[in-house]
């Protein structure tokens, strides 16, 4: 515990702001949405991290998804240590890259070939270039509230009218760069129909988060995904599932395996992965059918490269993680634990007379201060923000660390025990009464 006048977290935040813009290396870490001082993490183990003041928190972020086994998993750490001892980076191929590619291809039936990169942003950007190169078309479609990393063409919000092109959401992105990006409402089949009717033959691809985790937790409806698949096939556009968050997190076969159960023969054309497949190291990937992937350099005309791509330590970490989650029963147990958390939160809300709804799949969850689950970005942003922010801080004070913004998903790991969930639900009951 700090004996200083200023808490250690506050002192670190002040010091960080002198040399790092906003004091953070990724904006949501700065607590701008909820106010207050970010917790600087000193170390983590299992479902917990300890901040710079020595306070323990139950961690429901898990590095925004990667830490599906919790922190400091012994098998993963040993794989990383061994790999590091053999060399940090070579810039030449290794057997472990093949093993990781094989491990992904074995679980995701739509993926025949995969290329490894270092971040989800890079993977999404590369998948778009590949889709444009493979189809010879320029237009791309994305949905409001879905996040696909921060490549220029994807930092865009809807224009004023239906099927008009978007506006940049960041300074430094010229309007010309997003002039081929069409932004539609999530789960809106009518808009999709209209967009394809108007521009279908110019659309290279549609990129979608099958369960949108960057607007908290919003499922794409089955009819929406079914129609998306139909329209892409009919018009020769590629359907890209951005599973950077959902991949190996909501199910071993990723979110697409859930839609394939509901829609006979369903498969996306390209898939993007990150987060869990790196197990906490910088690693992401994009993959699909051989004919499309064969358009990539060195085989085809679509350029893509990376000095640290397929990094030997990152692949060791990812492989060790995938090995653990492929054990029989892993996802059933993780899903049950996650569901018990969401059920507990919803019950605590009901007991306190506070409208609170939630949903989960595998080890990913979301909750909203609202009467019913939102279906799109506008509905997410219309939920009770003031109440969320109060709840966030009340939980933080009680040692429970949820995402510091109402539009972010939460994550449970296999290290979270029934006791951790019970402590969390008790804290929520107190916080909601207070
Ligand atoms: C996290 C995320 C990304 C971006 O990945 P980074 O590794 O942060 O660049 C892209 N798409 C989705 C769906 C994500 O959740």
Short mmCIF file of C-alpha atoms and ligand atoms in Angstrom, two decimals:
data_model
loop_
_atom_site.label_atom_id
_atom_site.label_comp_id
_atom_site.label_asym_id
_atom_site.label_seq_id
_atom_site.Cartn_x
_atom_site.Cartn_y
_atom_site.Cartn_z
CA UNK A 1 0.00 0.00 0.00
CA UNK A 2 1.20 3.47 -0.81
CA UNK A 3 2.32 5.73 2.01
CA UNK A 4 2.73 8.68 -0.37
CA UNK A 5 0.31 11.60 -0.42
CA UNK A 6 -0.31 10.84 -4.06
CA UNK A 7 -1.14 7.21 -4.78
CA UNK A 8 1.43 5.26 -6.74
CA UNK A 9 -1.01 4.75 -9.63
CA UNK A 10 -1.55 8.51 -9.78
CA UNK A 11 2.18 9.20 -9.60
CA UNK A 12 2.90 6.72 -12.38
CA UNK A 13 0.11 8.17 -14.50
CA UNK A 14 1.54 11.68 -14.07
CA UNK A 15 5.03 10.44 -14.95
CA UNK A 16 3.74 8.46 -17.95
CA UNK A 17 1.97 11.52 -19.32
CA UNK A 18 5.27 13.38 -19.54
CA UNK A 19 6.79 10.93 -22.05
CA UNK A 20 3.84 8.98 -23.52
CA UNK A 21 0.86 10.77 -25.15
CA UNK A 22 -2.01 10.55 -22.68
CA UNK A 23 0.17 8.28 -20.55
CA UNK A 24 -0.86 5.12 -22.42
CA UNK A 25 0.08 3.11 -25.49
CA UNK A 26 -3.53 2.35 -26.49
CA UNK A 27 -6.30 4.89 -25.78
CA UNK A 28 -8.93 2.91 -23.83
CA UNK A 29 -6.35 2.16 -21.10
CA UNK A 30 -6.46 5.84 -20.09
CA UNK A 31 -9.93 5.55 -18.42
CA UNK A 32 -11.21 8.54 -20.43
CA UNK A 33 -14.69 7.00 -20.76
CA UNK A 34 -15.12 6.31 -17.04
CA UNK A 35 -12.84 8.96 -15.51
CA UNK A 36 -10.32 8.38 -12.73
CA UNK A 37 -6.81 6.99 -12.63
CA UNK A 38 -5.76 3.91 -14.61
CA UNK A 39 -4.30 1.05 -12.57
CA UNK A 40 -0.69 0.36 -13.47
CA UNK A 41 -0.16 -3.40 -13.44
CA UNK A 42 2.83 -4.71 -11.53
CA UNK A 43 2.26 -8.45 -12.04
CA UNK A 44 -0.46 -11.00 -12.65
CA UNK A 45 -1.17 -14.62 -11.84
CA UNK A 46 -4.17 -16.80 -12.68
CA UNK A 47 -7.35 -14.63 -12.72
CA UNK A 48 -5.72 -11.75 -10.78
CA UNK A 49 -3.42 -8.83 -11.30
CA UNK A 50 -1.79 -6.64 -8.68
CA UNK A 51 -1.50 -2.94 -9.34
CA UNK A 52 1.45 -0.71 -8.50
CA UNK A 53 0.00 -0.16 -5.01
CA UNK A 54 -0.11 -3.88 -4.30
CA UNK A 55 -3.90 -4.11 -4.62
CA UNK A 56 -5.27 -7.33 -6.09
CA UNK A 57 -7.97 -7.23 -8.78
CA UNK A 58 -10.02 -10.00 -10.34
CA UNK A 59 -9.18 -9.44 -14.00
CA UNK A 60 -12.09 -9.64 -16.47
CA UNK A 61 -10.10 -8.11 -19.32
CA UNK A 62 -7.27 -10.59 -19.66
CA UNK A 63 -5.34 -8.33 -22.04
CA UNK A 64 -8.62 -7.83 -23.98
CA UNK A 65 -9.01 -11.51 -24.67
CA UNK A 66 -5.68 -13.30 -25.16
CA UNK A 67 -5.30 -14.65 -21.60
CA UNK A 68 -7.84 -17.46 -21.92
CA UNK A 69 -5.81 -19.65 -19.54
CA UNK A 70 -5.35 -16.85 -17.03
CA UNK A 71 -1.99 -15.26 -16.28
CA UNK A 72 1.24 -17.14 -15.78
CA UNK A 73 0.06 -20.56 -16.96
CA UNK A 74 2.97 -22.92 -16.20
CA UNK A 75 2.90 -24.81 -19.52
CA UNK A 76 2.73 -21.64 -21.58
CA UNK A 77 5.56 -19.99 -19.63
CA UNK A 78 7.77 -23.04 -20.05
CA UNK A 79 7.16 -23.08 -23.83
CA UNK A 80 8.03 -19.38 -24.00
CA UNK A 81 11.22 -19.85 -21.93
CA UNK A 82 12.41 -22.71 -24.13
CA UNK A 83 11.65 -20.85 -27.33
CA UNK A 84 13.40 -17.69 -26.09
CA UNK A 85 16.52 -19.71 -25.23
CA UNK A 86 16.61 -21.01 -28.82
CA UNK A 87 16.50 -17.52 -30.32
CA UNK A 88 14.22 -14.48 -30.30
CA UNK A 89 13.84 -13.89 -34.03
CA UNK A 90 15.42 -15.19 -37.22
CA UNK A 91 13.70 -13.68 -40.24
CA UNK A 92 13.74 -17.18 -41.72
CA UNK A 93 11.09 -19.90 -41.54
CA UNK A 94 10.74 -22.25 -38.56
CA UNK A 95 8.91 -25.53 -37.96
CA UNK A 96 6.83 -23.92 -35.21
CA UNK A 97 5.12 -21.63 -37.74
CA UNK A 98 3.93 -24.75 -39.59
CA UNK A 99 2.72 -26.27 -36.33
CA UNK A 100 0.69 -23.20 -35.41
CA UNK A 101 -0.78 -22.96 -38.93
CA UNK A 102 -1.68 -26.66 -38.72
CA UNK A 103 -3.27 -26.19 -35.29
CA UNK A 104 -5.51 -23.40 -36.63
CA UNK A 105 -6.39 -25.17 -39.88
CA UNK A 106 -7.28 -28.30 -37.87
CA UNK A 107 -9.94 -26.43 -35.85
CA UNK A 108 -11.40 -23.96 -38.36
CA UNK A 109 -12.86 -25.81 -41.30
CA UNK A 110 -13.12 -22.78 -43.61
CA UNK A 111 -9.36 -22.15 -43.36
CA UNK A 112 -7.05 -24.15 -45.63
CA UNK A 113 -4.09 -21.80 -45.53
CA UNK A 114 -3.12 -19.07 -43.12
CA UNK A 115 -0.53 -16.32 -42.93
CA UNK A 116 0.87 -15.21 -39.57
CA UNK A 117 1.37 -11.53 -38.74
CA UNK A 118 1.96 -9.53 -35.55
CA UNK A 119 -1.30 -7.67 -34.77
CA UNK A 120 -5.00 -7.82 -35.49
CA UNK A 121 -4.76 -4.46 -37.22
CA UNK A 122 -2.17 -5.82 -39.60
CA UNK A 123 -4.18 -9.00 -40.22
CA UNK A 124 -7.41 -7.09 -41.05
CA UNK A 125 -5.58 -4.61 -43.26
CA UNK A 126 -3.90 -7.46 -45.13
CA UNK A 127 -7.16 -9.41 -45.50
CA UNK A 128 -8.79 -6.35 -47.11
CA UNK A 129 -5.90 -5.92 -49.54
CA UNK A 130 -6.12 -9.60 -50.40
CA UNK A 131 -9.89 -9.39 -50.97
CA UNK A 132 -9.46 -6.36 -53.21
CA UNK A 133 -6.58 -8.01 -55.08
CA UNK A 134 -8.43 -11.29 -55.51
CA UNK A 135 -11.66 -9.70 -56.78
CA UNK A 136 -10.18 -6.74 -58.66
CA UNK A 137 -12.77 -4.51 -56.91
CA UNK A 138 -12.39 -1.50 -54.62
CA UNK A 139 -15.45 -1.21 -52.39
CA UNK A 140 -15.55 -2.68 -48.91
CA UNK A 141 -18.46 -2.92 -46.49
CA UNK A 142 -18.19 -2.66 -42.72
CA UNK A 143 -20.74 -2.23 -39.92
CA UNK A 144 -21.07 0.62 -37.46
CA UNK A 145 -19.65 -0.35 -34.07
CA UNK A 146 -17.44 -3.17 -35.38
CA UNK A 147 -13.72 -2.60 -34.88
CA UNK A 148 -11.17 -4.12 -37.22
CA UNK A 149 -8.02 -2.42 -36.04
CA UNK A 150 -6.84 1.02 -37.05
CA UNK A 151 -5.92 0.74 -40.71
CA UNK A 152 -6.91 3.97 -42.50
CA UNK A 153 -9.70 2.53 -44.67
CA UNK A 154 -11.45 1.12 -41.58
CA UNK A 155 -11.46 4.26 -39.42
CA UNK A 156 -14.79 5.30 -40.80
CA UNK A 157 -18.35 5.94 -39.66
CA UNK A 158 -21.60 5.96 -41.57
CA UNK A 159 -22.39 8.84 -43.91
CA UNK A 160 -25.68 10.68 -43.78
CA UNK A 161 -27.73 8.48 -46.08
CA UNK A 162 -28.23 4.81 -46.82
CA UNK A 163 -25.57 3.23 -49.02
CA UNK A 164 -23.45 6.36 -49.05
CA UNK A 165 -19.77 6.17 -48.27
CA UNK A 166 -18.38 6.90 -44.84
CA UNK A 167 -16.54 9.74 -43.12
CA UNK A 168 -13.15 9.30 -41.42
CA UNK A 169 -13.37 8.92 -37.62
CA UNK A 170 -9.75 9.96 -37.14
CA UNK A 171 -7.79 13.02 -38.11
CA UNK A 172 -5.04 12.09 -40.54
CA UNK A 173 -7.29 9.92 -42.69
CA UNK A 174 -8.05 11.75 -45.97
CA UNK A 175 -11.65 11.45 -47.18
CA UNK A 176 -10.33 9.83 -50.39
CA UNK A 177 -8.94 6.92 -48.35
CA UNK A 178 -12.38 5.96 -47.03
CA UNK A 179 -14.29 6.78 -50.18
CA UNK A 180 -14.58 3.08 -50.99
CA UNK A 181 -15.76 2.08 -47.51
CA UNK A 182 -19.50 1.61 -47.11
CA UNK A 183 -20.72 1.63 -43.48
CA UNK A 184 -23.99 -0.11 -42.66
CA UNK A 185 -25.99 -0.80 -39.50
CA UNK A 186 -25.23 -4.11 -37.78
CA UNK A 187 -28.04 -6.68 -37.93
CA UNK A 188 -29.97 -4.61 -40.49
CA UNK A 189 -30.89 -6.95 -43.36
CA UNK A 190 -32.81 -4.29 -45.30
CA UNK A 191 -29.77 -2.00 -45.46
CA UNK A 192 -27.63 -4.89 -46.60
CA UNK A 193 -30.09 -5.73 -49.39
CA UNK A 194 -30.20 -2.10 -50.49
CA UNK A 195 -26.41 -1.73 -50.48
CA UNK A 196 -25.88 -4.84 -52.59
CA UNK A 197 -28.70 -3.88 -54.95
CA UNK A 198 -27.04 -0.50 -55.54
CA UNK A 199 -23.33 -1.42 -55.59
CA UNK A 200 -23.06 -5.20 -55.30
CA UNK A 201 -20.87 -5.74 -58.34
CA UNK A 202 -18.25 -3.28 -57.06
CA UNK A 203 -18.00 -4.76 -53.57
CA UNK A 204 -14.73 -6.64 -52.95
CA UNK A 205 -15.64 -7.81 -49.47
CA UNK A 206 -17.76 -7.44 -46.38
CA UNK A 207 -15.91 -7.54 -43.06
CA UNK A 208 -17.88 -8.32 -39.92
CA UNK A 209 -17.36 -9.26 -36.27
CA UNK A 210 -19.71 -12.27 -35.93
CA UNK A 211 -20.17 -11.44 -32.25
CA UNK A 212 -19.30 -7.77 -31.98
CA UNK A 213 -17.03 -7.38 -28.96
CA UNK A 214 -16.10 -3.79 -29.68
CA UNK A 215 -19.63 -2.63 -28.90
CA UNK A 216 -19.68 -4.68 -25.69
CA UNK A 217 -21.32 -7.95 -26.76
CA UNK A 218 -23.78 -7.98 -29.65
CA UNK A 219 -24.48 -11.13 -31.65
CA UNK A 220 -25.03 -10.97 -35.36
CA UNK A 221 -28.43 -12.60 -35.88
CA UNK A 222 -28.56 -15.85 -37.84
CA UNK A 223 -30.80 -14.35 -40.56
CA UNK A 224 -28.35 -11.44 -40.89
CA UNK A 225 -25.33 -13.72 -41.38
CA UNK A 226 -27.30 -16.03 -43.68
CA UNK A 227 -28.32 -13.10 -45.89
CA UNK A 228 -24.77 -11.74 -45.84
CA UNK A 229 -23.47 -15.08 -47.09
CA UNK A 230 -26.13 -15.25 -49.82
CA UNK A 231 -25.45 -11.73 -51.06
CA UNK A 232 -21.67 -12.11 -51.06
CA UNK A 233 -21.92 -15.37 -53.01
CA UNK A 234 -24.44 -13.95 -55.49
CA UNK A 235 -22.36 -10.84 -56.19
CA UNK A 236 -18.89 -12.42 -56.07
CA UNK A 237 -17.80 -10.51 -52.96
CA UNK A 238 -15.72 -12.15 -50.24
CA UNK A 239 -17.13 -12.52 -46.74
CA UNK A 240 -14.48 -11.81 -44.10
CA UNK A 241 -15.14 -12.94 -40.52
CA UNK A 242 -13.06 -10.84 -38.17
CA UNK A 243 -12.53 -13.33 -35.37
CA UNK A 244 -9.61 -11.51 -33.76
CA UNK A 245 -11.65 -11.43 -30.55
CA UNK A 246 -14.04 -14.37 -30.99
CA UNK A 247 -11.53 -16.80 -32.55
CA UNK A 248 -10.70 -19.67 -30.15
CA UNK A 249 -12.49 -17.61 -27.46
CA UNK A 250 -16.20 -18.35 -27.95
CA UNK A 251 -15.63 -21.93 -29.19
CA UNK A 252 -12.72 -24.07 -30.36
CA UNK A 253 -14.03 -23.77 -33.93
CA UNK A 254 -14.50 -20.00 -33.35
CA UNK A 255 -17.75 -18.07 -33.89
CA UNK A 256 -18.09 -19.37 -37.43
CA UNK A 257 -18.63 -22.90 -36.07
CA UNK A 258 -21.71 -21.61 -34.22
CA UNK A 259 -23.18 -20.06 -37.38
CA UNK A 260 -22.32 -23.21 -39.37
CA UNK A 261 -24.56 -25.15 -36.94
CA UNK A 262 -27.47 -22.81 -37.64
CA UNK A 263 -26.86 -22.26 -41.37
CA UNK A 264 -26.20 -25.47 -43.35
CA UNK A 265 -22.92 -25.30 -45.28
CA UNK A 266 -22.02 -21.89 -43.90
CA UNK A 267 -18.41 -20.71 -44.17
CA UNK A 268 -16.78 -17.28 -44.53
CA UNK A 269 -14.28 -16.81 -47.37
CA UNK A 270 -11.57 -15.29 -45.20
CA UNK A 271 -11.08 -15.28 -41.44
CA UNK A 272 -8.94 -13.07 -39.25
CA UNK A 273 -7.51 -14.17 -35.90
CA UNK A 274 -5.45 -12.60 -33.14
CA UNK A 275 -5.62 -12.30 -29.34
CA UNK A 276 -6.04 -15.95 -28.15
CA UNK A 277 -3.89 -17.47 -30.92
CA UNK A 278 -0.93 -15.51 -29.54
CA UNK A 279 -1.70 -16.35 -25.91
CA UNK A 280 -0.50 -12.89 -24.84
CA UNK A 281 2.35 -12.40 -27.32
CA UNK A 282 2.09 -10.21 -30.47
CA UNK A 283 0.61 -12.61 -33.02
CA UNK A 284 -2.34 -12.56 -35.41
CA UNK A 285 -3.26 -14.26 -38.68
CA UNK A 286 -5.57 -14.28 -41.67
CA UNK A 287 -6.57 -17.30 -43.69
CA UNK A 288 -9.04 -18.93 -46.02
CA UNK A 289 -9.31 -21.15 -49.06
CA UNK A 290 -6.14 -21.98 -50.98
CA UNK A 291 -7.18 -20.25 -54.18
CA UNK A 292 -7.66 -16.90 -52.45
CA UNK A 293 -4.61 -17.23 -50.17
CA UNK A 294 -2.56 -18.15 -53.23
CA UNK A 295 -2.96 -14.57 -54.45
CA UNK A 296 -0.48 -13.48 -51.75
CA UNK A 297 3.21 -12.84 -52.41
CA UNK A 298 5.43 -14.76 -53.11
CA UNK A 299 2.87 -16.83 -55.11
CA UNK A 300 0.60 -14.06 -56.31
CA UNK A 301 0.40 -10.32 -56.95
CA UNK A 302 -0.89 -9.16 -53.52
CA UNK A 303 2.04 -7.90 -51.45
CA UNK A 304 2.25 -8.59 -47.72
CA UNK A 305 5.27 -9.06 -45.43
CA UNK A 306 6.61 -8.66 -41.87
CA UNK A 307 10.03 -8.70 -40.16
CA UNK A 308 8.63 -10.30 -36.99
CA UNK A 309 5.81 -12.32 -38.64
CA UNK A 310 5.63 -15.85 -37.22
CA UNK A 311 8.00 -14.86 -34.42
CA UNK A 312 9.44 -17.99 -32.74
CA UNK A 313 8.58 -16.95 -29.17
CA UNK A 314 5.08 -15.76 -30.09
CA UNK A 315 4.32 -18.97 -32.01
CA UNK A 316 5.52 -21.05 -29.04
CA UNK A 317 3.20 -19.09 -26.75
CA UNK A 318 0.25 -19.43 -29.14
CA UNK A 319 0.82 -23.14 -29.71
CA UNK A 320 1.03 -23.91 -25.99
CA UNK A 321 -2.20 -21.96 -25.47
CA UNK A 322 -4.08 -23.70 -28.31
CA UNK A 323 -2.93 -27.08 -26.99
CA UNK A 324 -4.51 -26.39 -23.60
CA UNK A 325 -7.83 -25.11 -24.95
CA UNK A 326 -8.17 -28.10 -27.29
CA UNK A 327 -8.43 -30.45 -24.29
CA UNK A 328 -11.83 -32.20 -24.08
CA UNK A 329 -14.33 -30.27 -21.96
CA UNK A 330 -12.29 -27.05 -21.85
CA UNK A 331 -14.91 -24.87 -23.54
CA UNK A 332 -17.88 -26.46 -21.77
CA UNK A 333 -16.32 -25.60 -18.41
CA UNK A 334 -15.28 -22.10 -19.51
CA UNK A 335 -18.73 -21.38 -20.97
CA UNK A 336 -20.47 -22.58 -17.79
CA UNK A 337 -18.26 -20.39 -15.58
CA UNK A 338 -18.83 -17.37 -17.81
CA UNK A 339 -22.59 -17.97 -17.90
CA UNK A 340 -22.65 -18.20 -14.09
CA UNK A 341 -21.02 -14.77 -13.90
CA UNK A 342 -23.54 -13.18 -16.27
CA UNK A 343 -26.48 -14.91 -14.55
CA UNK A 344 -25.18 -13.64 -11.21
CA UNK A 345 -24.87 -10.07 -12.46
CA UNK A 346 -28.37 -10.15 -13.96
CA UNK A 347 -29.82 -11.52 -10.70
CA UNK A 348 -27.99 -8.86 -8.69
CA UNK A 349 -29.54 -6.26 -10.98
CA UNK A 350 -33.00 -7.72 -10.54
CA UNK A 351 -32.62 -7.84 -6.75
CA UNK A 352 -31.57 -4.18 -6.72
CA UNK A 353 -34.34 -3.14 -9.11
CA UNK A 354 -31.78 -2.04 -11.71
CA UNK A 355 -32.39 -2.90 -15.37
CA UNK A 356 -29.39 -5.07 -16.28
CA UNK A 357 -29.15 -7.59 -19.12
CA UNK A 358 -26.24 -9.77 -20.21
CA UNK A 359 -25.10 -12.42 -22.65
CA UNK A 360 -22.11 -14.70 -23.12
CA UNK A 361 -20.60 -17.29 -25.43
CA UNK A 362 -17.65 -19.45 -24.42
CA UNK A 363 -15.33 -17.24 -22.39
CA UNK A 364 -16.62 -13.89 -23.67
CA UNK A 365 -19.43 -11.86 -22.12
CA UNK A 366 -21.17 -8.53 -21.99
CA UNK A 367 -23.68 -6.76 -19.77
CA UNK A 368 -25.73 -3.60 -20.27
CA UNK A 369 -27.74 -1.29 -18.08
CA UNK A 370 -30.82 -1.59 -20.27
CA UNK A 371 -34.16 -3.43 -20.43
CA UNK A 372 -33.14 -5.64 -23.35
CA UNK A 373 -30.02 -6.68 -25.25
CA UNK A 374 -28.96 -4.11 -27.87
CA UNK A 375 -28.81 -5.23 -31.51
CA UNK A 376 -26.64 -2.47 -32.97
CA UNK A 377 -24.27 0.36 -32.11
CA UNK A 378 -26.92 3.06 -31.63
CA UNK A 379 -28.76 0.84 -29.14
CA UNK A 380 -25.51 0.11 -27.27
CA UNK A 381 -24.72 3.80 -26.98
CA UNK A 382 -28.27 4.47 -25.75
CA UNK A 383 -27.76 2.25 -22.67
CA UNK A 384 -27.24 3.92 -19.28
CA UNK A 385 -23.68 5.29 -19.41
CA UNK A 386 -23.80 7.14 -16.08
CA UNK A 387 -24.88 4.00 -14.28
CA UNK A 388 -22.22 1.96 -16.06
CA UNK A 389 -19.49 4.39 -15.02
CA UNK A 390 -20.66 4.40 -11.39
CA UNK A 391 -20.81 0.60 -11.42
CA UNK A 392 -17.36 0.34 -12.99
CA UNK A 393 -15.78 2.41 -10.21
CA UNK A 394 -17.77 0.73 -7.44
CA UNK A 395 -16.48 -2.64 -8.69
CA UNK A 396 -12.93 -1.35 -9.09
CA UNK A 397 -13.03 -0.14 -5.46
CA UNK A 398 -14.01 -3.70 -4.53
CA UNK A 399 -11.11 -5.25 -6.46
CA UNK A 400 -13.01 -6.28 -9.61
CA UNK A 401 -11.61 -5.02 -12.89
CA UNK A 402 -14.14 -4.83 -15.73
CA UNK A 403 -13.43 -3.06 -19.04
CA UNK A 404 -13.29 0.72 -18.49
CA UNK A 405 -15.93 1.59 -21.12
CA UNK A 406 -19.50 0.41 -21.70
CA UNK A 407 -18.75 -0.52 -25.31
CA UNK A 408 -16.13 -3.19 -24.47
CA UNK A 409 -16.63 -6.93 -23.95
CA UNK A 410 -15.45 -8.88 -20.91
CA UNK A 411 -13.45 -12.11 -20.67
CA UNK A 412 -13.35 -15.04 -18.28
CA UNK A 413 -10.38 -17.42 -18.22
CA UNK A 414 -10.10 -21.05 -17.17
CA UNK A 415 -8.25 -19.76 -14.08
CA UNK A 416 -11.37 -17.95 -12.78
CA UNK A 417 -12.86 -20.14 -10.04
CA UNK A 418 -16.46 -20.44 -8.85
CA UNK A 419 -15.23 -18.52 -5.76
CA UNK A 420 -13.92 -15.65 -7.95
CA UNK A 421 -17.32 -15.44 -9.63
CA UNK A 422 -19.13 -15.54 -6.28
CA UNK A 423 -16.94 -12.71 -4.93
CA UNK A 424 -17.66 -10.71 -8.09
CA UNK A 425 -21.42 -11.24 -7.88
CA UNK A 426 -21.42 -10.25 -4.17
CA UNK A 427 -19.50 -7.10 -5.01
CA UNK A 428 -21.99 -6.35 -7.79
CA UNK A 429 -24.94 -6.80 -5.42
CA UNK A 430 -23.37 -4.26 -3.03
CA UNK A 431 -22.42 -1.88 -5.84
CA UNK A 432 -25.92 -1.93 -7.33
CA UNK A 433 -27.58 -1.33 -3.96
CA UNK A 434 -25.22 1.54 -3.12
C1 LIG B 1 -8.52 -6.37 -31.09
C2 LIG B 1 -9.21 -6.42 -32.41
C3 LIG B 1 -8.59 -6.03 -33.59
C4 LIG B 1 -7.25 -5.36 -33.61
O1 LIG B 1 -6.22 -6.17 -33.12
P1 LIG B 1 -4.87 -5.48 -32.58
O2 LIG B 1 -4.00 -6.65 -32.27
O3 LIG B 1 -5.26 -4.66 -31.39
O4 LIG B 1 -4.34 -4.64 -33.68
C5 LIG B 1 -9.24 -6.23 -34.79
N1 LIG B 1 -10.48 -6.78 -34.82
C6 LIG B 1 -11.12 -7.15 -33.71
C7 LIG B 1 -12.48 -7.76 -33.81
C8 LIG B 1 -10.52 -6.97 -32.46
O5 LIG B 1 -11.20 -7.29 -31.35
#
